[in-house]
CSV table of C-alpha atoms in Angstrom, one decimal:
chain,number,residue,atom,x,y,z
A,276,MET,CA,16.3,-21.0,-1.6
A,277,PRO,CA,13.1,-22.1,-3.0
A,278,ILE,CA,9.7,-20.3,-2.2
A,279,THR,CA,8.1,-23.4,-1.2
A,280,ALA,CA,4.9,-21.4,0.0
A,281,ASN,CA,3.9,-20.5,-3.8
A,282,ASP,CA,3.3,-23.7,-4.6
A,283,THR,CA,-0.3,-23.4,-6.3
A,284,SER,CA,-0.9,-27.2,-5.8
A,285,ARG,CA,-0.6,-26.6,-1.9
A,286,LYS,CA,-4.0,-26.6,0.1
A,287,SER,CA,-4.7,-25.6,3.4
A,288,TRP,CA,-7.0,-27.6,5.9
A,289,LEU,CA,-8.2,-23.9,7.1
A,290,GLU,CA,-11.1,-23.3,4.6
A,291,VAL,CA,-10.7,-20.7,2.2
A,292,PRO,CA,-13.6,-19.2,0.5
A,293,GLU,CA,-13.4,-19.0,-3.7
A,294,ASN,CA,-12.0,-16.0,-4.9
A,295,SER,CA,-10.3,-15.5,-1.3
A,296,ASP,CA,-7.3,-12.4,-1.4
A,297,PHE,CA,-5.7,-14.7,1.2
A,298,PRO,CA,-5.2,-18.2,0.0
A,299,ILE,CA,-2.5,-20.2,1.5
A,300,GLN,CA,-0.4,-19.0,-1.2
A,301,ASN,CA,0.1,-15.6,0.3
A,302,ILE,CA,0.8,-15.4,3.9
A,303,PRO,CA,1.0,-12.0,4.5
A,304,PHE,CA,2.0,-10.2,7.4
A,305,GLY,CA,0.4,-7.9,9.7
A,306,VAL,CA,-0.1,-6.7,13.5
A,307,PHE,CA,-3.4,-7.4,15.5
A,308,LEU,CA,-5.0,-7.1,19.1
A,309,THR,CA,-7.2,-9.9,20.0
A,310,LYS,CA,-9.9,-9.6,21.9
A,311,GLU,CA,-8.2,-10.5,25.2
A,312,ASN,CA,-6.3,-7.1,24.6
A,313,VAL,CA,-2.8,-8.7,23.3
A,314,VAL,CA,-1.1,-7.3,20.5
A,315,THR,CA,0.7,-9.6,18.3
A,316,VAL,CA,2.3,-10.2,14.9
A,317,GLY,CA,0.4,-12.5,12.7
A,318,THR,CA,-0.6,-13.9,8.9
A,319,ARG,CA,-3.9,-14.6,7.7
A,320,ILE,CA,-5.2,-17.4,5.4
A,321,GLY,CA,-8.8,-17.1,4.4
A,322,ASP,CA,-11.0,-15.6,6.6
A,323,TYR,CA,-8.4,-16.3,10.0
A,324,ALA,CA,-5.9,-14.3,11.3
A,325,ILE,CA,-2.6,-16.6,12.9
A,326,ASP,CA,-1.0,-15.6,16.2
A,327,LEU,CA,2.6,-16.1,14.9
A,328,GLY,CA,4.0,-14.8,18.5
A,329,ALA,CA,1.8,-18.1,19.9
A,330,LEU,CA,3.3,-20.2,16.8
A,331,GLN,CA,6.8,-19.2,18.0
A,332,GLN,CA,5.8,-20.4,21.8
A,333,LEU,CA,4.6,-23.6,20.8
A,334,ASN,CA,8.0,-24.3,19.0
A,335,TYR,CA,6.4,-24.4,15.5
A,336,PHE,CA,9.5,-22.4,14.1
A,337,GLU,CA,12.0,-24.7,15.8
A,338,GLY,CA,15.0,-24.6,13.6
A,339,ILE,CA,14.7,-21.4,12.1
A,340,GLU,CA,17.2,-18.8,13.9
A,341,LEU,CA,14.7,-16.5,15.6
A,342,THR,CA,15.2,-13.9,18.5
A,343,ASP,CA,12.5,-15.4,21.4
A,344,ASP,CA,10.2,-12.5,21.3
A,345,MET,CA,10.5,-11.9,17.6
A,346,PHE,CA,6.5,-12.4,16.8
A,347,MET,CA,5.5,-11.0,20.4
A,348,GLN,CA,5.8,-7.0,19.6
A,349,ASP,CA,3.4,-4.7,18.2
A,350,THR,CA,5.4,-4.0,15.1
A,351,LEU,CA,7.1,-6.0,12.2
A,352,ASN,CA,10.2,-3.9,12.5
A,353,ASP,CA,12.6,-6.3,14.2
A,354,PHE,CA,11.2,-9.2,11.7
A,355,ILE,CA,11.5,-7.0,8.7
A,356,SER,CA,15.4,-6.2,9.6
A,357,ASP,CA,16.3,-9.9,9.9
A,358,GLY,CA,16.7,-10.1,6.0
A,359,LYS,CA,15.1,-11.8,3.1
A,360,LYS,CA,16.1,-15.3,4.1
A,361,THR,CA,14.1,-15.5,7.4
A,362,TRP,CA,11.3,-13.7,5.6
A,363,ARG,CA,11.5,-16.6,3.1
A,364,LEU,CA,12.0,-19.5,5.8
A,365,VAL,CA,9.2,-18.4,8.2
A,366,ARG,CA,6.8,-17.9,5.1
A,367,ASN,CA,7.5,-21.5,4.0
A,368,ARG,CA,7.5,-23.1,7.4
A,369,ILE,CA,3.9,-21.3,7.8
A,370,ALA,CA,2.8,-23.0,4.3
A,371,ASP,CA,4.1,-26.0,5.6
A,372,ILE,CA,2.4,-26.1,9.1
A,373,PHE,CA,-1.2,-25.0,7.5
A,374,ASP,CA,-0.7,-27.6,4.3
A,375,GLU,CA,-3.8,-29.9,4.3
A,376,THR,CA,-1.2,-32.9,4.7
A,377,ASN,CA,0.0,-32.0,7.8
A,378,SER,CA,-1.7,-32.7,11.0
A,379,GLN,CA,0.5,-31.3,13.3
A,380,LEU,CA,-1.4,-28.2,14.4
A,381,ARG,CA,-4.6,-29.1,12.6
A,382,ASP,CA,-5.3,-32.2,15.3
A,383,SER,CA,-4.5,-30.3,18.2
A,384,THR,CA,-7.5,-28.9,19.3
A,385,LYS,CA,-5.7,-26.8,21.9
A,386,HIS,CA,-3.1,-25.4,19.8
A,387,ARG,CA,-5.5,-24.2,17.4
A,388,ASP,CA,-7.7,-22.6,20.0
A,389,ILE,CA,-4.3,-20.8,20.8
A,390,VAL,CA,-3.1,-19.7,17.4
A,391,ILE,CA,-6.3,-19.0,15.1
A,392,PHE,CA,-8.8,-16.3,15.5
A,393,LYS,CA,-11.5,-15.3,12.8
A,394,ILE,CA,-10.8,-12.3,11.4
A,395,GLU,CA,-13.7,-10.4,12.9
A,396,ASP,CA,-12.8,-11.3,16.0
A,397,VAL,CA,-9.2,-9.0,16.0
A,398,GLU,CA,-8.2,-5.1,15.6
A,399,MET,CA,-6.2,-4.6,12.5
A,400,GLN,CA,-3.1,-2.1,13.8
A,401,LEU,CA,-0.4,-0.6,11.8
A,402,PRO,CA,1.7,-3.2,10.8
A,403,VAL,CA,5.5,-1.4,11.2
A,404,LEU,CA,6.7,1.6,13.4
A,405,ILE,CA,7.4,3.7,9.7
A,406,GLY,CA,9.9,6.3,10.5
A,407,ASP,CA,10.2,8.1,7.2
A,408,TYR,CA,7.7,8.2,4.4
A,409,THR,CA,8.8,9.0,0.8
A,410,ASP,CA,5.8,9.5,-1.5
A,411,PHE,CA,6.8,9.4,-5.3
A,412,TYR,CA,5.2,10.5,-8.4
A,413,SER,CA,5.6,7.9,-10.8
A,414,SER,CA,2.6,7.6,-13.2
A,415,ARG,CA,3.2,9.4,-16.3
A,416,GLU,CA,-0.3,9.7,-16.9
A,417,HIS,CA,-0.9,11.2,-14.0
A,418,ALA,CA,1.8,13.8,-14.2
A,419,THR,CA,0.6,14.5,-17.6
A,420,ASN,CA,-3.1,14.9,-16.3
A,421,VAL,CA,-1.9,17.3,-13.5
A,422,GLY,CA,0.5,19.2,-16.0
A,423,LYS,CA,-2.4,19.9,-18.4
A,424,MET,CA,-4.4,20.8,-15.5
A,425,PHE,CA,-2.3,23.5,-13.9
A,426,ARG,CA,0.6,24.4,-16.2
A,427,ASP,CA,1.1,24.4,-19.9
A,428,PRO,CA,-0.7,21.5,-21.9
A,429,ASP,CA,1.2,21.0,-24.6
A,430,ASN,CA,4.2,20.8,-21.9
A,431,ALA,CA,2.4,18.9,-19.2
A,432,LEU,CA,5.6,17.3,-18.0
A,433,LEU,CA,8.4,19.5,-16.5
A,434,PRO,CA,11.6,18.4,-18.2
A,435,ASN,CA,13.1,16.4,-15.0
A,436,TRP,CA,10.2,14.1,-15.3
A,437,LEU,CA,11.3,11.6,-17.5
A,438,HIS,CA,14.7,11.6,-16.2
A,439,ILE,CA,14.4,11.0,-12.8
A,440,PRO,CA,11.9,9.3,-10.3
A,441,VAL,CA,10.3,12.6,-8.7
A,442,GLY,CA,9.2,12.3,-5.0
A,443,TYR,CA,9.0,14.6,-2.0
A,444,HIS,CA,9.5,13.6,1.9
A,445,GLY,CA,6.1,12.7,3.6
A,446,ARG,CA,4.8,13.0,7.5
A,447,SER,CA,4.7,9.8,8.9
A,448,SER,CA,3.3,10.7,11.9
A,449,THR,CA,-0.3,10.6,10.4
A,450,ILE,CA,0.1,7.1,8.4
A,451,VAL,CA,-2.8,5.3,10.1
A,452,PRO,CA,-4.1,1.5,9.0
A,453,SER,CA,-7.5,0.6,7.3
A,454,GLY,CA,-10.5,1.6,9.1
A,455,ILE,CA,-9.5,4.8,11.0
A,456,PRO,CA,-11.4,7.7,10.0
A,457,VAL,CA,-9.8,10.8,8.9
A,458,HIS,CA,-10.8,14.5,9.1
A,459,ARG,CA,-11.3,17.1,6.5
A,460,PRO,CA,-8.5,19.3,6.9
A,461,MET,CA,-8.3,23.2,7.7
A,462,GLY,CA,-6.0,25.1,6.0
A,463,GLN,CA,-4.8,28.4,3.8
A,464,THR,CA,-6.5,28.7,0.2
A,465,LEU,CA,-6.8,31.4,-2.1
A,466,PRO,CA,-10.6,31.2,-3.6
A,467,ALA,CA,-10.7,32.4,-7.1
A,468,GLY,CA,-10.8,36.2,-7.5
A,469,HIS,CA,-9.3,36.7,-4.7
A,470,ASP,CA,-5.9,38.7,-3.9
A,471,THR,CA,-5.5,36.9,-0.2
A,472,PRO,CA,-5.8,33.7,1.4
A,473,VAL,CA,-8.4,32.5,3.7
A,474,PHE,CA,-8.2,30.0,6.1
A,475,GLY,CA,-10.5,27.1,6.5
A,476,ALA,CA,-12.1,23.5,5.9
A,477,SER,CA,-10.8,22.3,2.8
A,478,ARG,CA,-13.4,22.1,0.3
A,479,LEU,CA,-11.4,19.9,-2.6
A,480,VAL,CA,-10.7,16.5,-0.5
A,481,ASP,CA,-9.3,13.8,-2.7
A,482,PHE,CA,-7.9,10.3,-2.7
A,483,GLU,CA,-5.2,9.3,-4.3
A,484,LEU,CA,-4.8,5.5,-5.8
A,485,GLU,CA,-1.3,4.0,-4.7
A,486,THR,CA,0.6,1.0,-3.1
A,487,ALA,CA,3.6,1.4,-1.1
A,488,PHE,CA,6.4,-0.7,-0.3
A,489,ILE,CA,8.2,-1.3,3.0
A,490,THR,CA,11.7,-1.6,3.4
A,491,THR,CA,14.1,-3.3,5.6
A,492,ASP,CA,17.6,-1.7,6.5
A,493,VAL,CA,19.1,-0.6,3.1
A,494,ASN,CA,22.5,1.0,4.1
A,495,VAL,CA,24.3,3.0,5.6
A,496,MET,CA,24.7,6.8,5.6
A,497,GLY,CA,26.8,7.5,2.2
A,498,GLU,CA,26.4,4.2,0.6
A,499,ASN,CA,23.8,3.6,-2.8
A,500,ILE,CA,22.4,0.6,-4.1
A,501,SER,CA,21.8,-0.4,-7.4
A,502,THR,CA,18.7,-1.0,-9.3
A,503,TYR,CA,19.8,-4.8,-9.6
A,504,GLU,CA,20.2,-5.4,-5.6
A,505,ALA,CA,17.2,-3.1,-4.6
A,506,GLU,CA,14.4,-5.8,-4.6
A,507,ASP,CA,16.5,-7.6,-2.0
A,508,TYR,CA,16.0,-4.9,0.5
A,509,ILE,CA,11.7,-4.6,-0.3
A,510,PHE,CA,10.2,-6.6,2.3
A,511,GLY,CA,6.6,-6.0,0.5
A,512,MET,CA,3.5,-4.1,-0.6
A,513,VAL,CA,0.3,-2.4,0.5
A,514,LEU,CA,-2.3,-0.1,-0.5
A,515,LEU,CA,-2.1,3.3,-0.2
A,516,ASN,CA,-4.8,6.4,0.0
A,517,ASP,CA,-2.6,9.3,0.1
A,518,TRP,CA,-5.2,11.9,0.9
A,519,SER,CA,-5.1,15.2,-0.3
A,520,ALA,CA,-6.4,18.6,-0.6
A,521,ARG,CA,-6.4,20.2,-3.9
A,522,ASP,CA,-7.4,23.7,-2.9
A,523,ILE,CA,-4.7,24.0,0.0
A,524,GLN,CA,-2.4,22.0,-2.6
A,525,LYS,CA,-3.0,25.0,-5.2
A,526,TRP,CA,-1.8,27.5,-2.9
A,527,GLU,CA,0.8,26.0,-1.2
A,528,TYR,CA,2.8,23.6,-3.7
A,529,VAL,CA,4.9,26.5,-5.6
A,530,PRO,CA,7.9,26.6,-4.9
A,531,LEU,CA,8.8,23.5,-2.7
A,532,GLY,CA,5.9,21.1,-3.6
A,533,PRO,CA,3.7,19.4,-1.4
A,534,PHE,CA,3.4,20.0,2.4
A,535,LEU,CA,0.3,20.5,4.3
A,536,ALA,CA,-2.1,19.7,1.6
A,537,LYS,CA,-0.9,15.9,1.8
A,538,ASN,CA,0.3,15.4,5.6
A,539,PHE,CA,-3.0,15.4,7.4
A,540,ALA,CA,-3.7,11.5,6.8
A,541,THR,CA,-2.3,8.7,4.7
A,542,SER,CA,-4.1,5.3,4.8
A,543,ILE,CA,-3.0,2.0,4.7
A,544,SER,CA,-3.9,-1.6,4.4
A,545,PRO,CA,-3.1,-3.8,7.1
A,546,TRP,CA,-1.7,-6.5,5.5
A,547,ILE,CA,1.8,-6.8,3.7
A,548,VAL,CA,2.0,-8.9,0.9
A,549,THR,CA,5.6,-10.0,0.3
A,550,MET,CA,7.8,-9.8,-2.7
A,551,ASP,CA,7.8,-13.7,-2.4
A,552,ALA,CA,4.1,-13.8,-2.8
A,553,LEU,CA,3.7,-11.2,-6.0
A,554,GLU,CA,7.0,-13.2,-7.5
A,555,PRO,CA,4.7,-15.1,-10.4
A,556,PHE,CA,2.4,-11.7,-11.3
A,557,ARG,CA,5.9,-10.1,-12.6
A,558,THR,CA,5.8,-8.2,-15.7
A,559,LYS,CA,7.3,-5.4,-18.2
A,560,GLY,CA,6.6,-2.1,-17.1
A,561,PRO,CA,6.2,0.9,-20.0
A,562,LYS,CA,9.3,1.5,-22.5
A,563,GLN,CA,11.3,4.5,-21.1
A,564,ASP,CA,12.4,6.9,-23.8
A,565,PRO,CA,14.9,8.9,-23.0
A,566,THR,CA,16.9,5.4,-21.8
A,567,PRO,CA,17.5,6.2,-18.4
A,568,LEU,CA,21.2,7.2,-17.0
A,569,PRO,CA,23.1,4.0,-16.0
A,570,TYR,CA,22.5,4.0,-12.4
A,571,LEU,CA,18.6,3.8,-13.0
A,572,GLN,CA,18.8,1.2,-15.7
A,573,THR,CA,17.3,-2.1,-15.6
A,574,LYS,CA,17.0,-5.5,-17.2
A,575,GLY,CA,13.7,-7.9,-17.0
A,576,LYS,CA,10.5,-7.8,-15.8
A,577,LYS,CA,10.6,-5.1,-12.7
A,578,ALA,CA,6.7,-4.2,-12.8
A,579,PHE,CA,3.8,-6.4,-11.4
A,580,ASP,CA,0.3,-7.0,-12.4
A,581,ILE,CA,-1.3,-5.8,-9.8
A,582,HIS,CA,-5.6,-4.8,-10.6
A,583,LEU,CA,-6.7,-2.4,-8.5
A,584,GLU,CA,-10.0,-0.3,-7.7
A,585,VAL,CA,-11.5,2.6,-6.1
A,586,SER,CA,-15.1,2.7,-4.8
A,587,LEU,CA,-17.0,5.8,-3.1
A,588,LYS,CA,-20.0,4.8,-0.6
A,589,PRO,CA,-21.7,7.7,0.7
A,590,GLU,CA,-23.0,8.0,4.0
A,591,ASN,CA,-26.1,5.2,5.5
A,592,GLN,CA,-25.7,3.6,1.8
A,593,GLU,CA,-25.0,-0.2,1.3
A,594,GLU,CA,-24.1,0.0,-2.1
A,595,GLU,CA,-20.8,1.2,-3.3
A,596,THR,CA,-19.8,2.7,-6.7
A,597,ILE,CA,-16.6,1.7,-8.3
A,598,VAL,CA,-15.0,5.2,-9.8
A,599,SER,CA,-11.4,3.8,-10.8
A,600,ARG,CA,-9.8,0.6,-12.4
A,601,SER,CA,-6.2,1.1,-12.8
A,602,ASN,CA,-3.3,-1.3,-12.7
A,603,PHE,CA,0.2,-1.4,-10.7
A,604,LYS,CA,1.4,-2.2,-14.0
A,605,TYR,CA,1.2,1.3,-15.7
A,606,LEU,CA,3.8,2.9,-13.4
A,607,TYR,CA,6.8,4.6,-15.7
A,608,TRP,CA,9.3,4.1,-12.7
A,609,SER,CA,9.7,0.6,-10.7
A,610,MET,CA,10.4,0.1,-7.4
A,611,SER,CA,14.0,-0.9,-7.9
A,612,GLN,CA,14.5,2.5,-9.8
A,613,GLN,CA,12.8,4.4,-7.1
A,614,LEU,CA,15.0,2.6,-4.1
A,615,ALA,CA,18.0,3.0,-5.8
A,616,HIS,CA,17.4,6.8,-6.8
A,617,HIS,CA,16.8,7.5,-3.1
A,618,THR,CA,20.0,6.0,-1.9
A,619,SER,CA,22.0,7.4,-4.6
A,620,ASN,CA,23.0,10.4,-2.7
A,621,GLY,CA,23.7,8.3,0.0
A,622,CYS,CA,20.5,9.0,2.3
A,623,ARG,CA,20.0,6.2,4.5
A,624,VAL,CA,16.5,4.0,4.8
A,625,ASN,CA,15.9,1.9,7.2
A,626,SER,CA,13.4,-1.1,8.2
A,627,GLY,CA,10.2,0.2,8.4
A,628,ASP,CA,10.7,2.9,6.1
A,629,MET,CA,7.5,3.4,3.6
A,630,MET,CA,7.8,4.5,-0.1
A,631,GLY,CA,4.3,5.6,-1.8
A,632,SER,CA,4.0,5.2,-5.5
A,633,GLY,CA,2.4,8.2,-6.6
A,634,THR,CA,-1.0,8.0,-7.8
A,635,ILE,CA,-1.4,5.3,-10.5
A,636,SER,CA,-3.6,6.1,-13.2
A,637,GLY,CA,-3.9,4.4,-16.3
A,638,PRO,CA,-4.3,5.5,-19.9
A,639,THR,CA,-8.4,5.8,-19.9
A,640,PRO,CA,-10.5,8.0,-18.3
A,641,ASP,CA,-11.9,5.4,-15.9
A,642,SER,CA,-8.7,4.5,-15.1
A,643,PHE,CA,-7.6,7.7,-13.4
A,644,GLY,CA,-6.1,7.2,-9.7
A,645,SER,CA,-7.9,10.6,-8.2
A,646,MET,CA,-11.0,12.6,-8.7
A,647,LEU,CA,-8.7,15.6,-9.6
A,648,GLU,CA,-8.6,13.5,-13.0
A,649,LEU,CA,-12.2,11.4,-12.8
A,650,THR,CA,-14.0,14.9,-12.6
A,651,TRP,CA,-11.2,17.2,-14.2
A,652,GLY,CA,-10.8,19.4,-11.5
A,653,GLY,CA,-14.6,19.1,-10.9
A,654,LYS,CA,-15.8,19.9,-14.2
A,655,ASN,CA,-17.1,16.5,-15.4
A,656,PRO,CA,-19.1,14.9,-11.6
A,657,LEU,CA,-19.1,11.3,-11.1
A,658,LYS,CA,-22.7,10.2,-10.8
A,659,LEU,CA,-23.1,7.4,-8.0
A,660,LYS,CA,-25.3,4.5,-7.9
A,661,ASP,CA,-27.5,6.7,-5.1
A,662,GLY,CA,-28.4,9.1,-7.3
A,663,SER,CA,-25.9,12.0,-6.1
A,664,GLU,CA,-23.0,13.3,-7.5
A,665,ARG,CA,-19.3,14.0,-6.4
A,666,LYS,CA,-16.7,16.6,-7.8
A,667,PHE,CA,-14.7,15.4,-4.9
A,668,ILE,CA,-14.8,13.6,-1.1
A,669,GLU,CA,-17.8,15.2,0.6
A,670,ASP,CA,-17.6,14.4,4.4
A,671,ASN,CA,-18.8,11.0,5.7
A,672,ASP,CA,-18.2,9.3,2.4
A,673,THR,CA,-16.0,6.1,2.6
A,674,VAL,CA,-13.5,5.7,0.2
A,675,ILE,CA,-12.5,2.1,-0.5
A,676,ILE,CA,-9.4,0.5,-2.3
A,677,ARG,CA,-8.6,-3.0,-3.1
A,678,GLY,CA,-6.2,-5.0,-5.1
A,679,PHE,CA,-5.3,-8.3,-6.3
A,680,CYS,CA,-3.2,-10.2,-8.6
A,681,GLU,CA,-4.7,-13.2,-10.4
A,682,ASN,CA,-3.8,-15.8,-13.4
A,683,THR,CA,-5.1,-19.0,-13.7
A,684,GLU,CA,-3.6,-20.9,-10.9
A,685,VAL,CA,-3.9,-18.7,-8.0
A,686,ARG,CA,-5.3,-14.9,-6.6
A,687,ILE,CA,-2.9,-13.4,-4.5
A,688,GLY,CA,-4.6,-9.8,-2.7
A,689,PHE,CA,-4.2,-7.3,-0.6
A,690,GLY,CA,-7.6,-7.2,1.1
A,691,GLU,CA,-8.4,-3.6,1.2
A,692,VAL,CA,-7.7,-0.2,2.6
A,693,SER,CA,-11.3,2.1,3.7
A,694,SER,CA,-11.4,5.5,5.2
A,695,GLN,CA,-14.2,7.5,6.1
A,696,LEU,CA,-13.6,11.2,5.5
A,697,LEU,CA,-15.6,12.9,8.6
A,698,PRO,CA,-16.3,16.9,9.3
A,699,PRO,CA,-13.2,19.3,10.2
A,700,PHE,CA,-11.9,18.4,13.8
A,701,ILE,CA,-13.3,20.6,16.5
A,702,LYS,CA,-12.1,21.2,19.8
A,703,GLN,CA,-14.8,20.6,22.5
């Protein structure tokens, strides 16, 4: 089935600002709350949020097999479970409805008032009920930098890293959408020169520049899938900030890896950009040496050219400082390899599961994906536009991650994930 929604010559009768992340060729999916306190599944074109539940009730999806309440829910899980054919049919239909040559909705003031909202008049929600969350560790540059700082600089990568997509299971209960503030965590740390730990607020809170992909129902328990079919089970992608407490992490991560240092908060962008929308931006990832084992081998372009940037904004400051510019294509292990490896032991993966990429660092210091790397453990503070310096994230700082793909014909973006770090939560 062709992806007609990607036609770059298509224009919308809705106004789309120049360099918008959300032209008619994007058509992401999310969940939002209207001013009337109605929660609905929606999409976005330009600076307009579109109520897909209302469109369905008005029979704009006639001819596509959908359950009666498919878009009148507070999550995308059921829609994602319907599979790739349904996603493509719906996205193609939305593109047709909002095409400048289609007058059906355009010329119906009554319908438009029910369906279309200004983006500032809606409140974005978590788009899926995330049952399980796995975070990978797939940037060779990031893993090397961390290895140099915490282990032997001459043997920064552990022996298994070039053979398997390393990952850990995160905590889905503290995944929040953009705009929800995060509290500085409490935890155990081992101060320098001490033999016993102390309990208190983390002093080294960090961001991690990541993306994540959302799956449909992939397999039954005991079944594995190949790298060649893996993308059929990936609905789309979001931006992800995997908040980290480096001092807590340093004390607790041996021998079982990340735990409380990373499960206190994970922030994601609210719009899921589909794999269909990203199709024009395929590219090759890094050369893999040694050659992966047969079940992890792939052919063709399995990476995507997604420009990523991170900004910091101190409290009461209007101006942001861009501290990192990176790219998704730098990741050593692809999403196909991550998902194939995840199921290689028969682990079941369900609709709405989320897989984080791991910190995405590039080859140059300005493309590193965390404060840990950008300041090299705090040794080289960053200077912000207001004159202040940062070794790590301070209370009331806001971290903003943005991402987009662009070629000569179209720009497809993710919007942003923006989160403020608040002081520790104190019970009243």
